mmCIF file of C-alpha atoms in Angstrom:
data_model
loop_
_atom_site.group_PDB
_atom_site.id
_atom_site.type_symbol
_atom_site.label_atom_id
_atom_site.label_comp_id
_atom_site.label_asym_id
_atom_site.label_seq_id
_atom_site.Cartn_x
_atom_site.Cartn_y
_atom_site.Cartn_z
ATOM 1 C CA MET A 523 24.706 -0.941 30.562
ATOM 2 C CA LEU A 524 28.074 0.770 30.692
ATOM 3 C CA LEU A 525 29.804 -1.534 33.207
ATOM 4 C CA GLN A 526 27.838 -4.705 32.544
ATOM 5 C CA GLY A 527 30.061 -7.721 33.119
ATOM 6 C CA LEU A 528 32.186 -6.132 35.831
ATOM 7 C CA LYS A 529 31.967 -7.719 39.271
ATOM 8 C CA VAL A 530 32.765 -5.515 42.249
ATOM 9 C CA VAL A 531 33.265 -6.678 45.817
ATOM 10 C CA GLU A 532 32.992 -3.768 48.227
ATOM 11 C CA MET A 533 33.942 -4.104 51.883
ATOM 12 C CA SER A 534 33.625 -0.613 53.272
ATOM 13 C CA THR A 535 31.492 1.539 55.538
ATOM 14 C CA TRP A 536 30.110 5.051 55.755
ATOM 15 C CA VAL A 537 30.425 7.011 52.500
ATOM 16 C CA ALA A 538 33.561 7.247 50.341
ATOM 17 C CA GLY A 539 34.012 3.543 49.548
ATOM 18 C CA PRO A 540 30.307 2.669 49.365
ATOM 19 C CA GLY A 541 29.592 5.779 47.269
ATOM 20 C CA CYS A 542 32.180 4.786 44.678
ATOM 21 C CA ALA A 543 30.736 1.264 44.442
ATOM 22 C CA MET A 544 27.137 2.550 44.275
ATOM 23 C CA ILE A 545 27.887 4.555 41.154
ATOM 24 C CA MET A 546 29.375 1.455 39.553
ATOM 25 C CA ALA A 547 26.196 -0.443 40.454
ATOM 26 C CA GLU A 548 24.051 2.206 38.753
ATOM 27 C CA TRP A 549 26.278 1.993 35.700
ATOM 28 C CA GLY A 550 25.633 -1.736 35.408
ATOM 29 C CA ALA A 551 28.280 -3.506 37.498
ATOM 30 C CA ASP A 552 27.356 -6.406 39.782
ATOM 31 C CA VAL A 553 28.278 -4.973 43.196
ATOM 32 C CA ILE A 554 28.432 -7.210 46.253
ATOM 33 C CA LYS A 555 28.578 -5.368 49.569
ATOM 34 C CA VAL A 556 30.350 -7.337 52.289
ATOM 35 C CA GLU A 557 29.462 -6.285 55.827
ATOM 36 C CA SER A 558 30.411 -7.483 59.270
ATOM 37 C CA PRO A 559 27.659 -9.068 61.393
ATOM 38 C CA GLU A 560 27.143 -5.614 62.981
ATOM 39 C CA GLY A 561 26.544 -4.018 59.581
ATOM 40 C CA ASP A 562 27.546 -0.700 58.096
ATOM 41 C CA ALA A 563 27.183 2.088 60.664
ATOM 42 C CA THR A 564 25.027 4.134 58.287
ATOM 43 C CA ARG A 565 22.242 1.585 58.706
ATOM 44 C CA ARG A 566 21.592 3.139 62.108
ATOM 45 C CA PHE A 567 20.704 6.542 60.645
ATOM 46 C CA TYR A 568 16.970 6.748 59.925
ATOM 47 C CA PRO A 569 16.680 2.945 60.211
ATOM 48 C CA ASP A 570 14.543 1.064 57.725
ATOM 49 C CA THR A 571 11.280 -0.136 59.318
ATOM 50 C CA PRO A 572 7.883 -1.207 57.985
ATOM 51 C CA GLU A 573 6.490 2.065 59.335
ATOM 52 C CA SER A 574 9.236 4.145 57.659
ATOM 53 C CA PRO A 575 10.634 2.084 54.792
ATOM 54 C CA GLY A 576 13.786 3.081 52.983
ATOM 55 C CA ASN A 577 16.707 4.436 55.030
ATOM 56 C CA PRO A 578 17.664 7.488 52.909
ATOM 57 C CA ILE A 579 21.281 7.597 54.123
ATOM 58 C CA PHE A 580 22.139 3.917 53.706
ATOM 59 C CA SER A 581 20.183 3.760 50.451
ATOM 60 C CA MET A 582 22.035 6.740 49.013
ATOM 61 C CA GLU A 583 25.346 4.906 49.229
ATOM 62 C CA ASN A 584 24.203 1.316 48.706
ATOM 63 C CA ARG A 585 21.198 1.104 46.388
ATOM 64 C CA GLY A 586 21.426 -1.519 43.690
ATOM 65 C CA LYS A 587 23.947 -3.725 45.518
ATOM 66 C CA ARG A 588 23.652 -7.255 46.839
ATOM 67 C CA GLY A 589 24.399 -7.684 50.530
ATOM 68 C CA VAL A 590 26.548 -10.369 52.178
ATOM 69 C CA VAL A 591 27.557 -10.784 55.819
ATOM 70 C CA LEU A 592 31.019 -12.233 56.521
ATOM 71 C CA ASP A 593 33.194 -12.142 59.618
ATOM 72 C CA VAL A 594 36.578 -11.878 57.937
ATOM 73 C CA ALA A 595 38.324 -12.116 61.310
ATOM 74 C CA THR A 596 37.455 -15.833 61.263
ATOM 75 C CA PRO A 597 39.099 -18.382 58.953
ATOM 76 C CA GLY A 598 35.758 -19.249 57.377
ATOM 77 C CA GLY A 599 34.865 -15.648 56.734
ATOM 78 C CA ARG A 600 38.209 -14.852 55.166
ATOM 79 C CA GLU A 601 38.038 -17.972 53.014
ATOM 80 C CA ALA A 602 34.597 -16.982 51.754
ATOM 81 C CA LEU A 603 35.845 -13.477 50.922
ATOM 82 C CA MET A 604 38.762 -14.959 49.007
ATOM 83 C CA GLU A 605 36.376 -17.064 46.935
ATOM 84 C CA LEU A 606 34.384 -13.937 46.093
ATOM 85 C CA LEU A 607 37.535 -12.068 45.114
ATOM 86 C CA LYS A 608 38.674 -14.861 42.804
ATOM 87 C CA SER A 609 35.724 -14.087 40.539
ATOM 88 C CA ALA A 610 35.810 -10.313 41.065
ATOM 89 C CA ASP A 611 37.252 -7.604 38.848
ATOM 90 C CA ILE A 612 37.404 -4.883 41.497
ATOM 91 C CA PHE A 613 37.741 -4.799 45.283
ATOM 92 C CA VAL A 614 36.825 -1.537 47.052
ATOM 93 C CA THR A 615 37.635 -1.127 50.735
ATOM 94 C CA ASN A 616 38.031 1.729 53.183
ATOM 95 C CA LEU A 617 39.049 -0.364 56.164
ATOM 96 C CA ARG A 618 42.177 0.933 57.830
ATOM 97 C CA PRO A 619 45.460 -0.404 56.434
ATOM 98 C CA GLY A 620 46.445 -2.012 59.739
ATOM 99 C CA ALA A 621 43.203 -3.954 60.020
ATOM 100 C CA LEU A 622 43.472 -5.164 56.435
ATOM 101 C CA LYS A 623 47.051 -6.317 56.993
ATOM 102 C CA ARG A 624 46.154 -8.195 60.169
ATOM 103 C CA ALA A 625 43.371 -9.998 58.301
ATOM 104 C CA ARG A 626 45.764 -10.680 55.375
ATOM 105 C CA ILE A 627 43.477 -8.945 52.907
ATOM 106 C CA ASP A 628 45.734 -5.987 52.179
ATOM 107 C CA TYR A 629 46.987 -5.551 48.624
ATOM 108 C CA GLU A 630 50.407 -7.065 49.266
ATOM 109 C CA SER A 631 48.797 -10.221 50.665
ATOM 110 C CA LEU A 632 46.477 -10.631 47.667
ATOM 111 C CA LYS A 633 48.310 -9.379 44.596
ATOM 112 C CA ASP A 634 50.258 -12.533 43.728
ATOM 113 C CA GLY A 635 47.295 -14.876 44.076
ATOM 114 C CA LEU A 636 44.861 -12.489 42.358
ATOM 115 C CA PRO A 637 46.936 -10.777 39.668
ATOM 116 C CA ARG A 638 43.909 -9.463 37.698
ATOM 117 C CA LEU A 639 42.215 -7.880 40.701
ATOM 118 C CA ILE A 640 41.936 -4.098 40.792
ATOM 119 C CA TYR A 641 42.269 -3.217 44.475
ATOM 120 C CA ALA A 642 40.871 0.208 45.417
ATOM 121 C CA SER A 643 42.046 1.466 48.801
ATOM 122 C CA VAL A 644 40.239 4.453 50.331
ATOM 123 C CA THR A 645 41.861 5.873 53.459
ATOM 124 C CA GLY A 646 41.986 9.064 55.448
ATOM 125 C CA PHE A 647 45.656 9.814 55.003
ATOM 126 C CA GLY A 648 47.096 7.449 52.402
ATOM 127 C CA LEU A 649 49.042 4.204 52.669
ATOM 128 C CA GLU A 650 52.444 5.620 53.588
ATOM 129 C CA GLY A 651 53.770 7.764 56.411
ATOM 130 C CA ALA A 652 53.551 7.678 60.202
ATOM 131 C CA GLU A 653 49.833 8.553 60.277
ATOM 132 C CA ALA A 654 48.626 6.226 57.514
ATOM 133 C CA ASP A 655 46.606 4.126 59.963
ATOM 134 C CA LEU A 656 44.808 7.002 61.685
ATOM 135 C CA PRO A 657 40.997 6.855 61.573
ATOM 136 C CA ALA A 658 39.314 9.698 59.700
ATOM 137 C CA PHE A 659 36.019 11.146 58.579
ATOM 138 C CA ASP A 660 35.810 13.697 55.786
ATOM 139 C CA LEU A 661 35.348 16.315 58.522
ATOM 140 C CA THR A 662 38.915 15.643 59.659
ATOM 141 C CA GLY A 663 40.781 14.212 56.667
ATOM 142 C CA PHE A 664 39.222 16.294 53.875
ATOM 143 C CA TRP A 665 37.820 19.435 55.475
ATOM 144 C CA THR A 666 40.047 20.252 58.441
ATOM 145 C CA ARG A 667 43.460 18.690 57.815
ATOM 146 C CA THR A 668 43.878 19.867 54.203
ATOM 147 C CA GLY A 669 43.341 23.602 54.584
ATOM 148 C CA VAL A 670 39.871 23.498 53.016
ATOM 149 C CA ALA A 671 38.160 24.705 56.203
ATOM 150 C CA ALA A 672 40.762 27.373 56.959
ATOM 151 C CA ALA A 673 40.575 28.659 53.385
ATOM 152 C CA THR A 674 36.761 28.707 53.446
ATOM 153 C CA ILE A 675 36.011 30.171 56.877
ATOM 154 C CA PRO A 676 36.936 33.851 57.345
ATOM 155 C CA PRO A 677 39.384 34.331 60.227
ATOM 156 C CA ASP A 678 36.917 36.511 62.140
ATOM 157 C CA GLN A 679 34.383 33.655 62.323
ATOM 158 C CA GLU A 680 34.247 30.610 64.575
ATOM 159 C CA PRO A 681 35.159 27.462 62.598
ATOM 160 C CA PHE A 682 32.225 25.392 61.394
ATOM 161 C CA THR A 683 32.028 21.843 60.095
ATOM 162 C CA CYS A 684 31.385 20.635 56.576
ATOM 163 C CA ARG A 685 28.086 18.927 55.817
ATOM 164 C CA PRO A 686 28.006 15.132 56.246
ATOM 165 C CA GLY A 687 29.571 13.264 53.352
ATOM 166 C CA PHE A 688 30.716 16.449 51.606
ATOM 167 C CA GLY A 689 34.349 15.444 51.175
ATOM 168 C CA ASP A 690 33.511 11.746 51.080
ATOM 169 C CA HIS A 691 31.558 12.135 47.853
ATOM 170 C CA ALA A 692 34.424 14.041 46.226
ATOM 171 C CA THR A 693 36.718 11.206 47.321
ATOM 172 C CA ALA A 694 34.256 8.616 45.998
ATOM 173 C CA LEU A 695 34.412 10.242 42.566
ATOM 174 C CA ALA A 696 38.214 10.361 42.709
ATOM 175 C CA THR A 697 38.287 6.669 43.609
ATOM 176 C CA LEU A 698 35.907 5.834 40.787
ATOM 177 C CA SER A 699 38.071 7.640 38.232
ATOM 178 C CA GLY A 700 41.125 5.702 39.383
ATOM 179 C CA VAL A 701 39.301 2.385 39.272
ATOM 180 C CA LEU A 702 38.018 2.939 35.742
ATOM 181 C CA ALA A 703 41.496 3.995 34.569
ATOM 182 C CA ALA A 704 42.825 0.725 36.021
ATOM 183 C CA VAL A 705 40.091 -1.212 34.190
ATOM 184 C CA ILE A 706 41.289 0.294 30.895
ATOM 185 C CA GLU A 707 44.915 -0.495 31.750
ATOM 186 C CA ARG A 708 44.038 -4.089 32.610
ATOM 187 C CA GLY A 709 42.423 -4.428 29.208
ATOM 188 C CA ARG A 710 45.872 -3.797 27.704
ATOM 189 C CA THR A 711 48.105 -5.602 30.189
ATOM 190 C CA GLY A 712 45.898 -8.308 31.669
ATOM 191 C CA ARG A 713 46.963 -7.294 35.178
ATOM 192 C CA GLY A 714 45.208 -5.435 37.950
ATOM 193 C CA ARG A 715 46.772 -2.919 40.264
ATOM 194 C CA LEU A 716 46.466 -1.027 43.517
ATOM 195 C CA VAL A 717 44.407 2.188 43.259
ATOM 196 C CA GLU A 718 45.050 4.471 46.229
ATOM 197 C CA ALA A 719 42.627 7.239 47.173
ATOM 198 C CA SER A 720 42.579 9.301 50.345
ATOM 199 C CA LEU A 721 40.559 12.066 51.922
ATOM 200 C CA ILE A 722 43.648 14.212 52.409
ATOM 201 C CA ARG A 723 44.726 14.019 48.781
ATOM 202 C CA ALA A 724 41.196 14.632 47.478
ATOM 203 C CA GLY A 725 40.874 17.624 49.811
ATOM 204 C CA VAL A 726 44.103 19.213 48.606
ATOM 205 C CA TYR A 727 43.003 18.678 44.997
ATOM 206 C CA ALA A 728 39.578 20.200 45.704
ATOM 207 C CA LEU A 729 41.406 23.306 46.969
ATOM 208 C CA ALA A 730 43.872 23.173 44.089
ATOM 209 C CA TRP A 731 43.554 26.829 42.988
ATOM 210 C CA ASP A 732 44.589 28.073 46.417
ATOM 211 C CA TRP A 733 47.201 25.335 46.744
ATOM 212 C CA ALA A 734 48.700 26.152 43.343
ATOM 213 C CA VAL A 735 49.244 29.765 44.435
ATOM 214 C CA GLN A 736 50.482 28.738 47.894
ATOM 215 C CA LEU A 737 53.039 26.304 46.519
ATOM 216 C CA ARG A 738 54.218 28.658 43.796
ATOM 217 C CA TYR A 739 54.468 31.900 45.792
ATOM 218 C CA GLY A 740 54.429 30.800 49.435
ATOM 219 C CA GLN A 741 51.166 32.595 50.215
ATOM 220 C CA ALA A 742 47.576 32.476 48.988
ATOM 221 C CA VAL A 743 44.727 34.867 49.741
ATOM 222 C CA THR A 744 41.864 32.802 51.141
ATOM 223 C CA ALA A 745 38.612 33.751 52.892
ATOM 224 C CA GLN A 746 38.855 37.278 54.286
ATOM 225 C CA PRO A 747 36.865 39.306 56.831
ATOM 226 C CA ARG A 748 34.208 41.399 55.102
ATOM 227 C CA SER A 749 36.224 44.579 55.586
ATOM 228 C CA GLN A 750 39.213 43.079 53.756
ATOM 229 C CA ARG A 751 37.471 41.520 50.751
ATOM 230 C CA PRO A 752 39.134 42.834 47.609
ATOM 231 C CA SER A 753 36.002 43.317 45.471
ATOM 232 C CA ALA A 754 33.070 45.609 46.137
ATOM 233 C CA VAL A 755 30.785 43.854 43.654
ATOM 234 C CA ALA A 756 31.463 40.156 44.322
ATOM 235 C CA GLY A 757 30.072 37.917 47.028
ATOM 236 C CA PHE A 758 26.706 37.739 48.790
ATOM 237 C CA PHE A 759 24.283 40.646 48.971
ATOM 238 C CA ARG A 760 21.025 40.870 50.930
ATOM 239 C CA THR A 761 17.895 41.919 49.054
ATOM 240 C CA ALA A 762 14.808 43.841 50.134
ATOM 241 C CA ASP A 763 12.871 40.641 50.832
ATOM 242 C CA GLU A 764 15.573 39.347 53.214
ATOM 243 C CA ARG A 765 17.086 36.962 50.701
ATOM 244 C CA TRP A 766 20.683 36.617 49.558
ATOM 245 C CA VAL A 767 22.095 36.624 46.037
ATOM 246 C CA CYS A 768 25.625 35.539 45.149
ATOM 247 C CA VAL A 769 27.331 37.709 42.525
ATOM 248 C CA ALA A 770 30.447 36.471 40.698
ATOM 249 C CA PRO A 771 31.588 38.913 37.970
ATOM 250 C CA ARG A 772 33.869 37.341 35.373
ATOM 251 C CA GLY A 773 36.146 40.356 35.301
ATOM 252 C CA PRO A 774 36.315 44.159 34.902
ATOM 253 C CA LYS A 775 34.201 44.067 31.732
ATOM 254 C CA CYS A 776 31.168 43.141 33.847
ATOM 255 C CA PHE A 777 31.633 46.170 36.078
ATOM 256 C CA PRO A 778 29.955 48.940 34.000
ATOM 257 C CA ALA A 779 26.829 46.911 33.222
ATOM 258 C CA LEU A 780 26.544 45.870 36.854
ATOM 259 C CA LEU A 781 26.824 49.423 38.196
ATOM 260 C CA GLU A 782 24.324 50.646 35.597
ATOM 261 C CA GLY A 783 21.918 47.901 36.633
ATOM 262 C CA LEU A 784 22.300 48.917 40.267
ATOM 263 C CA GLY A 785 21.571 52.570 39.463
ATOM 264 C CA LEU A 786 25.151 53.563 40.220
ATOM 265 C CA GLY A 787 26.220 54.369 36.675
ATOM 266 C CA ASP A 788 27.233 57.934 37.582
ATOM 267 C CA LEU A 789 30.172 56.516 39.537
ATOM 268 C CA LEU A 790 31.731 55.321 36.289
ATOM 269 C CA HIS A 791 32.668 58.915 35.506
ATOM 270 C CA GLN A 792 34.922 59.095 38.564
ATOM 271 C CA PRO A 793 38.477 57.868 37.798
ATOM 272 C CA LYS A 794 38.879 56.174 41.165
ATOM 273 C CA PHE A 795 36.035 53.783 40.305
ATOM 274 C CA ALA A 796 37.542 52.748 36.977
ATOM 275 C CA PRO A 797 37.994 48.975 36.979
ATOM 276 C CA PRO A 798 39.913 47.158 38.198
ATOM 277 C CA ILE A 799 39.831 48.896 41.580
ATOM 278 C CA ALA A 800 43.105 48.175 43.337
ATOM 279 C CA ASP A 801 42.795 50.570 46.286
ATOM 280 C CA MET A 802 41.121 48.991 49.328
ATOM 281 C CA GLU A 803 39.834 52.335 50.553
ATOM 282 C CA THR A 804 37.917 52.755 47.292
ATOM 283 C CA VAL A 805 36.571 49.210 47.626
ATOM 284 C CA ARG A 806 35.376 49.999 51.161
ATOM 285 C CA GLU A 807 33.738 53.174 49.883
ATOM 286 C CA LEU A 808 31.932 51.415 47.039
ATOM 287 C CA ARG A 809 30.766 48.270 48.809
ATOM 288 C CA PRO A 810 28.136 50.016 51.050
ATOM 289 C CA LEU A 811 26.706 51.709 47.967
ATOM 290 C CA VAL A 812 26.406 48.341 46.193
ATOM 291 C CA GLU A 813 24.884 46.746 49.294
ATOM 292 C CA ALA A 814 22.335 49.557 49.590
ATOM 293 C CA ALA A 815 21.410 49.212 45.914
ATOM 294 C CA PHE A 816 20.767 45.474 46.267
ATOM 295 C CA ALA A 817 18.821 46.154 49.466
ATOM 296 C CA ARG A 818 16.340 48.212 47.435
ATOM 297 C CA MET A 819 15.606 45.278 45.107
ATOM 298 C CA THR A 820 13.718 42.068 45.718
ATOM 299 C CA LEU A 821 15.530 38.839 44.929
ATOM 300 C CA ALA A 822 13.498 38.482 41.725
ATOM 301 C CA GLU A 823 14.401 42.008 40.670
ATOM 302 C CA ALA A 824 18.083 41.481 41.479
ATOM 303 C CA THR A 825 18.363 38.217 39.559
ATOM 304 C CA ALA A 826 16.535 39.721 36.581
ATOM 305 C CA MET A 827 18.918 42.691 36.561
ATOM 306 C CA LEU A 828 21.970 40.436 36.839
ATOM 307 C CA SER A 829 20.708 38.293 33.974
ATOM 308 C CA ARG A 830 20.251 41.373 31.777
ATOM 309 C CA ALA A 831 23.792 42.469 32.676
ATOM 310 C CA ASP A 832 25.089 38.952 31.872
ATOM 311 C CA VAL A 833 26.739 38.707 35.298
ATOM 312 C CA ILE A 834 27.158 35.253 36.836
ATOM 313 C CA HIS A 835 24.898 34.957 39.884
ATOM 314 C CA ALA A 836 22.699 32.619 41.876
ATOM 315 C CA PRO A 837 20.208 32.946 44.706
ATOM 316 C CA LEU A 838 21.136 31.424 48.048
ATOM 317 C CA ALA A 839 18.717 28.513 47.782
ATOM 318 C CA SER A 840 17.467 26.291 50.567
ATOM 319 C CA LEU A 841 17.124 22.529 50.173
ATOM 320 C CA PRO A 842 13.310 22.750 49.833
ATOM 321 C CA GLU A 843 13.736 25.371 47.106
ATOM 322 C CA VAL A 844 16.246 23.279 45.174
ATOM 323 C CA ALA A 845 13.918 20.271 45.417
ATOM 324 C CA GLN A 846 11.302 22.327 43.531
ATOM 325 C CA ASP A 847 13.738 24.054 41.159
ATOM 326 C CA PRO A 848 12.716 23.292 37.541
ATOM 327 C CA GLN A 849 16.315 23.623 36.379
ATOM 328 C CA ALA A 850 17.562 21.123 38.979
ATOM 329 C CA ARG A 851 14.850 18.771 37.725
ATOM 330 C CA ALA A 852 15.806 19.350 34.101
ATOM 331 C CA ALA A 853 19.457 18.659 34.920
ATOM 332 C CA GLY A 854 18.495 15.289 36.418
ATOM 333 C CA CYS A 855 19.559 16.023 39.985
ATOM 334 C CA PHE A 856 17.027 13.632 41.543
ATOM 335 C CA VAL A 857 15.926 10.047 40.947
ATOM 336 C CA VAL A 858 13.265 7.718 42.306
ATOM 337 C CA SER A 859 14.791 5.057 44.554
ATOM 338 C CA PRO A 860 12.985 1.816 45.505
ATOM 339 C CA ASP A 861 12.603 1.327 49.259
ATOM 340 C CA GLY A 862 12.742 -2.472 49.194
ATOM 341 C CA ARG A 863 9.209 -2.850 50.508
ATOM 342 C CA GLY A 864 7.248 -2.141 47.353
ATOM 343 C CA GLY A 865 7.392 1.632 47.542
ATOM 344 C CA SER A 866 9.828 4.329 46.533
ATOM 345 C CA PHE A 867 11.149 7.749 47.472
ATOM 346 C CA GLU A 868 13.141 10.514 45.837
ATOM 347 C CA ALA A 869 16.899 10.594 46.292
ATOM 348 C CA PRO A 870 19.906 12.452 44.887
ATOM 349 C CA ALA A 871 21.095 11.210 41.516
ATOM 350 C CA THR A 872 24.694 10.380 40.732
ATOM 351 C CA PRO A 873 26.456 13.340 39.090
ATOM 352 C CA ILE A 874 26.881 12.050 35.533
ATOM 353 C CA ARG A 875 24.205 11.609 32.890
ATOM 354 C CA PHE A 876 24.607 9.668 29.636
ATOM 355 C CA PRO A 877 22.014 11.081 27.227
ATOM 356 C CA GLY A 878 20.027 8.311 25.608
ATOM 357 C CA LEU A 879 20.924 5.797 28.324
ATOM 358 C CA ALA A 880 18.704 5.265 31.347
ATOM 359 C CA ILE A 881 20.883 5.460 34.453
ATOM 360 C CA GLY A 882 19.461 5.218 37.950
ATOM 361 C CA PRO A 883 18.868 2.904 40.885
ATOM 362 C CA ARG A 884 18.780 -0.725 39.753
ATOM 363 C CA GLY A 885 17.272 -1.870 43.015
ATOM 364 C CA PRO A 886 16.991 -0.999 46.692
ATOM 365 C CA ALA A 887 19.797 -1.089 49.196
ATOM 366 C CA PRO A 888 20.170 -4.625 50.544
ATOM 367 C CA GLY A 889 19.036 -5.738 53.945
ATOM 368 C CA LEU A 890 21.851 -6.886 56.228
ATOM 369 C CA GLY A 891 22.984 -10.225 54.836
ATOM 370 C CA GLU A 892 20.030 -10.404 52.449
ATOM 371 C CA HIS A 893 21.923 -12.106 49.630
ATOM 372 C CA THR A 894 24.524 -14.072 51.603
ATOM 373 C CA ARG A 895 23.340 -17.533 50.603
ATOM 374 C CA GLU A 896 22.714 -16.543 46.977
ATOM 375 C CA VAL A 897 26.102 -14.875 46.455
ATOM 376 C CA LEU A 898 28.135 -17.561 48.209
ATOM 377 C CA ALA A 899 26.349 -20.283 46.259
ATOM 378 C CA GLU A 900 27.543 -18.617 43.065
ATOM 379 C CA VAL A 901 31.136 -19.322 44.133
ATOM 380 C CA GLY A 902 30.402 -22.841 45.371
ATOM 381 C CA ILE A 903 29.930 -22.195 49.079
ATOM 382 C CA VAL A 904 26.877 -23.558 50.859
ATOM 383 C CA ALA A 905 26.132 -21.371 53.855
ATOM 384 C CA GLU A 906 23.376 -20.527 56.235
ATOM 385 C CA PRO A 907 22.048 -17.083 55.399
ATOM 386 C CA ALA A 908 22.760 -14.262 57.785
ATOM 387 C CA PRO A 909 19.587 -12.915 59.356
ATOM 388 C CA ALA A 910 18.238 -10.134 57.172
ATOM 389 C CA GLU A 911 17.127 -6.844 58.667
ATOM 390 C CA ALA A 912 13.590 -6.638 59.930
#
């Protein structure tokens, strides 16, 4: 396996930190999830029971890990964590900086005693500045605070929230990339380092095209009301069977083939419709004609026409449709995840595939405290096991 031999201790909750560590587990690392006696909050979503085995939310972020319960606010709990970290390569945490400092498990408290440890910090707003200790979800730190929501939602619409975990998973991938870069560096230097990831920084990077223009010119054109959208042939169009198709022309060269496919080829003889169309009045004149042309086609007819015209497009697909999409299956978007009770269920795959190497869940998500005795015994601590989940 790719990361075989790496030991990861993860003490985090919700999504961004656990998601980063889960990918490392699927790539072969030994990942130990440390939870408080109350457990990760995501355990309470769709809880795992004999009647409904396999919590899909908790399993998504924690499959393939071993689970330990420690109360690091107590001397014994902190001592046990320190013993785990002595044998670990990587520590992943998304606890708030203030809480970590009070427990003396922040990077500054650990770096001298554990010089080889790669310490991955995942926060809402970074480790510096007046608001570094603010709590955050991706809804606030990634979606709302960074401009992503404002750039996505047209100003004539009421703001809406991002889907759960949307920005967290982008941040998990950012954290993972930083951790693996630090692993390579440690191979040269023999020393670990602090890896800092945050929702706010990941959100700005996710919106980097708009931010690049904003920072360079002081203004960026983001989501516009329908009447102000600068292209008549780009965006979403409704079809005759009440479906939507997204059209994304690569540039003016797509324009003639697209208009011909829509039955609007005669317009190409009028100079005002010569691409690129810069006049908004001409755009507003053309868009209803394009909308009406799509409205005469079924979704199947529209996608077939767009394929013939070699125009980038996609149907607006629902989750049930994507689950049955042969191309999503061929791309490896889904895996079979064990439920921990002898069964299994389908789940999203991690986003990278290594052809020729089987990558997927290496086991179920752990019950609360399931491996406490086993893991602590490996570092010489004899302990009573925490009660595992029912």
